[in-house]
Short mmCIF file of C-alpha atoms in Angstrom, two decimals:
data_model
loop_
_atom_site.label_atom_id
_atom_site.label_comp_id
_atom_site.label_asym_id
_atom_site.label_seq_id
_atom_site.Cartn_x
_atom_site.Cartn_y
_atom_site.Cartn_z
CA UNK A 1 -13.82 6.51 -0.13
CA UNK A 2 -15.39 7.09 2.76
CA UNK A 3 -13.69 10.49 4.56
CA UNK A 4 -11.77 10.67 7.69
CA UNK A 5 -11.73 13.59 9.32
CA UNK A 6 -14.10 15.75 11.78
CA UNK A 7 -14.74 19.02 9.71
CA UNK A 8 -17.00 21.41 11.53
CA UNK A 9 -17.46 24.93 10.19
CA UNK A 10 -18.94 26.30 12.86
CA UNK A 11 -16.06 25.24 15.33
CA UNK A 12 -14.28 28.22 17.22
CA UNK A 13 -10.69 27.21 16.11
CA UNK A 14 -7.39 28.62 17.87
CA UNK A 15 -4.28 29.62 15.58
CA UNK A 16 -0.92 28.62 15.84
CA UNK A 17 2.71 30.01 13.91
CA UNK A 18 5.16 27.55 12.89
CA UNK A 19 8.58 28.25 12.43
CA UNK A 20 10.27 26.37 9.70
CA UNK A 21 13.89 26.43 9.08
CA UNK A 22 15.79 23.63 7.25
CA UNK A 23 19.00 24.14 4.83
CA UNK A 24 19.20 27.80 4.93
CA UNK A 25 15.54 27.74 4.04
CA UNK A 26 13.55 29.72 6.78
CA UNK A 27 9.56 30.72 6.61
CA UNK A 28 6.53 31.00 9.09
CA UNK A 29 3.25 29.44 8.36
CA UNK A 30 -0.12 29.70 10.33
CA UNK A 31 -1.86 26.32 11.30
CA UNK A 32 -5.02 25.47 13.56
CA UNK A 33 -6.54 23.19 15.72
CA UNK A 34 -8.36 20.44 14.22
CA UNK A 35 -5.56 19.53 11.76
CA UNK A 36 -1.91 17.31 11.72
CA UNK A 37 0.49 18.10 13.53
CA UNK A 38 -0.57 21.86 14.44
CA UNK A 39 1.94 22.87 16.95
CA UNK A 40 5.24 22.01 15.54
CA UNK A 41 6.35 20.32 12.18
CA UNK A 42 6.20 16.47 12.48
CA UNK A 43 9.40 14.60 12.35
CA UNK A 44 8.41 12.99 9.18
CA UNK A 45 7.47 15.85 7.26
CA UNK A 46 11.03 17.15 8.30
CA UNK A 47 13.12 14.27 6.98
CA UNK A 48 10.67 14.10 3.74
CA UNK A 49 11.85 17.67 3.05
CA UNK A 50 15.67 17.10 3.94
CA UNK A 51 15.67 14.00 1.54
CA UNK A 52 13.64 16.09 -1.35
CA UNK A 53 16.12 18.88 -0.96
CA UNK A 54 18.68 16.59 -2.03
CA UNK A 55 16.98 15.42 -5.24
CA UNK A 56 16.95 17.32 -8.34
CA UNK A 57 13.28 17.73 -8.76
CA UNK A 58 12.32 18.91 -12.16
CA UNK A 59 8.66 19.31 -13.77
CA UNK A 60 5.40 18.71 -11.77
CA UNK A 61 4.92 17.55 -7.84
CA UNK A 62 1.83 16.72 -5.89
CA UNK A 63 1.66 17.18 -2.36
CA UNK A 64 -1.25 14.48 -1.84
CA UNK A 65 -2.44 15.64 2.11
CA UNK A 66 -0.62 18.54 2.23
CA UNK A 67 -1.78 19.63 5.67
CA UNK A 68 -1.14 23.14 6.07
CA UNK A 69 1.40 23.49 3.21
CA UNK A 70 4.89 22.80 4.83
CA UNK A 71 6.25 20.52 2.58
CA UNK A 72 5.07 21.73 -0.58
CA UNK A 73 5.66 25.39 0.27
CA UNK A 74 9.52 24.51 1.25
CA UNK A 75 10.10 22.82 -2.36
CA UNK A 76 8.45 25.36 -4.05
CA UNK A 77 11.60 27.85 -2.22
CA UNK A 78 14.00 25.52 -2.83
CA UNK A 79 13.10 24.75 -6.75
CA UNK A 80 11.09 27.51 -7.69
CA UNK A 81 10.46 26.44 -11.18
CA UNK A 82 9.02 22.78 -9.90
CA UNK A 83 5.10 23.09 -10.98
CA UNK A 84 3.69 22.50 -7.48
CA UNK A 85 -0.49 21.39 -6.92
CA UNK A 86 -1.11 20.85 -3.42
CA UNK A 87 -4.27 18.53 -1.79
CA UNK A 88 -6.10 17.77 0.97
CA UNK A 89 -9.62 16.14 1.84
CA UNK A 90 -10.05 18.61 4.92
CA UNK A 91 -11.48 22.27 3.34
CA UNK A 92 -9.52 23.36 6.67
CA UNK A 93 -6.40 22.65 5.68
CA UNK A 94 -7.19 23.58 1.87
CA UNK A 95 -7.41 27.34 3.68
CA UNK A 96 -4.98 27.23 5.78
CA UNK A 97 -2.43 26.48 2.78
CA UNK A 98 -4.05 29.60 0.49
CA UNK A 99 -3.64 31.62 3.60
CA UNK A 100 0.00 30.63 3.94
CA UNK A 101 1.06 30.98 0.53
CA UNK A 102 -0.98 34.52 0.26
CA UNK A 103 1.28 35.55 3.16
CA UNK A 104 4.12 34.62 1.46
CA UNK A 105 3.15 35.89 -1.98
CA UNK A 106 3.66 32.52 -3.65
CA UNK A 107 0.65 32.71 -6.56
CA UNK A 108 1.99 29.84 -8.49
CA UNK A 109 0.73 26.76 -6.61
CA UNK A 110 -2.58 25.19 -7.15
CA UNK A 111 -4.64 24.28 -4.28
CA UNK A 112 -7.52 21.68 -4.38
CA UNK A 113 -9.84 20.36 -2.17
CA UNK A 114 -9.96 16.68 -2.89
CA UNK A 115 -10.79 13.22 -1.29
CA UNK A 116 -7.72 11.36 -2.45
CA UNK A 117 -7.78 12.05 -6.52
CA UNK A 118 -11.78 12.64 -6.80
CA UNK A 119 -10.86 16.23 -7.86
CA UNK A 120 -7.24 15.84 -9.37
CA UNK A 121 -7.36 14.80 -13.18
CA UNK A 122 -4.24 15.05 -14.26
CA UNK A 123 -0.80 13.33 -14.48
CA UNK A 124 2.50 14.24 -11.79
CA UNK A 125 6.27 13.36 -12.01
CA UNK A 126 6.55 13.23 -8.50
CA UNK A 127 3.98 12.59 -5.86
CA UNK A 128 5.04 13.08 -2.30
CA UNK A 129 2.98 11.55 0.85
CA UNK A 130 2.94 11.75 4.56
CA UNK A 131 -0.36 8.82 4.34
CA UNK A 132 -2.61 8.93 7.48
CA UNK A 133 -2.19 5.85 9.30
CA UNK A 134 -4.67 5.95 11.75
CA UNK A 135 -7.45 5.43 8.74
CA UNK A 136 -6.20 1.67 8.38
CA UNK A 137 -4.59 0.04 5.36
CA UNK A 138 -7.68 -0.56 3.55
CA UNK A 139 -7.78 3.34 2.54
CA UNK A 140 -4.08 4.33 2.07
CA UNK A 141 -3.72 1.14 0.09
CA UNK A 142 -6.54 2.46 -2.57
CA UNK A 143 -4.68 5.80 -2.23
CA UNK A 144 -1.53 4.23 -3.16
CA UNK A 145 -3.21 2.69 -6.31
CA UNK A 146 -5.14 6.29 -7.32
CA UNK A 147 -1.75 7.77 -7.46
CA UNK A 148 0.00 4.96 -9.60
CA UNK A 149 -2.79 5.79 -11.93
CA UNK A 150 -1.82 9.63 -11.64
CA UNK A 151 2.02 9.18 -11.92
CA UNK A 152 3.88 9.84 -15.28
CA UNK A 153 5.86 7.38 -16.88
CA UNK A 154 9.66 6.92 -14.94
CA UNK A 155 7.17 9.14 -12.02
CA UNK A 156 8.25 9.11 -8.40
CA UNK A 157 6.06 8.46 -5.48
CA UNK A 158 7.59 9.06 -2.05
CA UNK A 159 6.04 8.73 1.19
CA UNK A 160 7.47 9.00 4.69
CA UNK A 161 6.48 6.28 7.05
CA UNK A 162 7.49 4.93 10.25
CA UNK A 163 9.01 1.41 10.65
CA UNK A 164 6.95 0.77 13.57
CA UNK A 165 3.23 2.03 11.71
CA UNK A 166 4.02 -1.21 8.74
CA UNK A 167 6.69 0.59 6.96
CA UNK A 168 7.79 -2.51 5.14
CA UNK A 169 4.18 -3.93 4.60
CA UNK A 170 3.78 -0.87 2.78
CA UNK A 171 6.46 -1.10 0.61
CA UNK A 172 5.94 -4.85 0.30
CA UNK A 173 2.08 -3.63 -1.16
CA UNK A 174 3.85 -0.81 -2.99
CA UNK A 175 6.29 -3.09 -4.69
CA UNK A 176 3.10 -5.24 -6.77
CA UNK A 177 2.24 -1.80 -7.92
CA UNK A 178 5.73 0.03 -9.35
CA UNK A 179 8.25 -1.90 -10.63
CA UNK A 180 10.71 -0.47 -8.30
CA UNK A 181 10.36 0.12 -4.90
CA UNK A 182 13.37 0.91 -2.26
CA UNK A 183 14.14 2.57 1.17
CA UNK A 184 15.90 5.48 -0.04
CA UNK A 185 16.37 6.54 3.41
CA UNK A 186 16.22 6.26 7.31
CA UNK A 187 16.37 8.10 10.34
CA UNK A 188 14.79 8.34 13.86
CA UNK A 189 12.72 5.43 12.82
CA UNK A 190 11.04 6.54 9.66
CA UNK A 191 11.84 5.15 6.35
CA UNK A 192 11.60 7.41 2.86
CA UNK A 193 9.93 4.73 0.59
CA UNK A 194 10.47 5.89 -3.40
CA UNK A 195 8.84 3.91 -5.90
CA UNK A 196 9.47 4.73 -9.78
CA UNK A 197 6.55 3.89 -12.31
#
């Protein structure tokens, strides 16, 4: 898979804090330029965690492009025994999510650098995804297919998409993968598209 990002080392990059409060759930995380969404939490990665908070999520997760570590970081308060691995192609945002969960002396979530599931061997009960749109279909949809191969039997894949960015092409490509694929939920546009292996 060919990558899709700018990573530069040597770039001089300027820091941001993030407030995140949802549910009673409150934390601040550092992020940077030159990744997602740097300034303030995206809308999507806001419902994703209100709809996840609702769930009774038991065993392991995946955060598959975890950014700087939002999402994963707020299950891993809410469900602290959940087995958490968090991922991301950009080494940026791979540091960016240690440095976040050092500052808030979480030591029980794994953190790899990978290009989709080049570096990720093993098998997840849920897999959670805010996919890149701007990268085109060809490379989500071979993303998609990597994690079906990486999802446990009865598994969960849910990604957060807008209706206007092909939400139900998506799930129309997700549904010849899993046998079940719904719209578990909408608002402000985006749909929460679960599929169960």
């Amino acid at each position: 898979m060919n990558h899709y990002f700018e990573y530069n080392p040597d770039l001089k990059l300027e820091y941001f804090d993030i407030k995140v409060s949802l549910n009673g759930v409150e934390f601040d995380l550092i992020s940077s330029s030159n990744v997602f969404s740097n300034r303030v939490l995206d809308e999507g990665s806001k419902i994703m965690m209100k709809v996840l908070s609702n769930q009774e999520l038991r065993g392991s997760l995946l955060d598959l492009g975890c950014g700087y570590g939002p999402i994963g970081i707020y299950l891993k308060k809410v469900f602290p025994n959940l087995s958490i691995t968090m991922s991301d192609i950009n080494p940026l945002c791979c540091e960016l999510t240690k440095n976040n969960l050092k500052r808030l002396n979480i030591s029980d979530i794994e953190v790899v650098q990978s290009d989709s599931f080049e570096n990720i061997s093993k098998k997840f009960d849920y897999v959670i995804f805010n996919p890149p749109i701007s990268v085109g279909k060809k490379i989500i949809y071979k993303m998609y297919m990597d994690t079906y191969e990486h999802m446990s039997n009865n598994g969960h894949f849910l990604i957060v998409i807008r209706k206007n960015k092909g939400a139900l092409s998506h799930k129309e490509y997700l549904s010849s993968l899993y046998p079940s694929t719904s719209v578990i939920y909408k608002e402000k546009g985006y749909f929460i598209i679960e599929c169960i292996k």
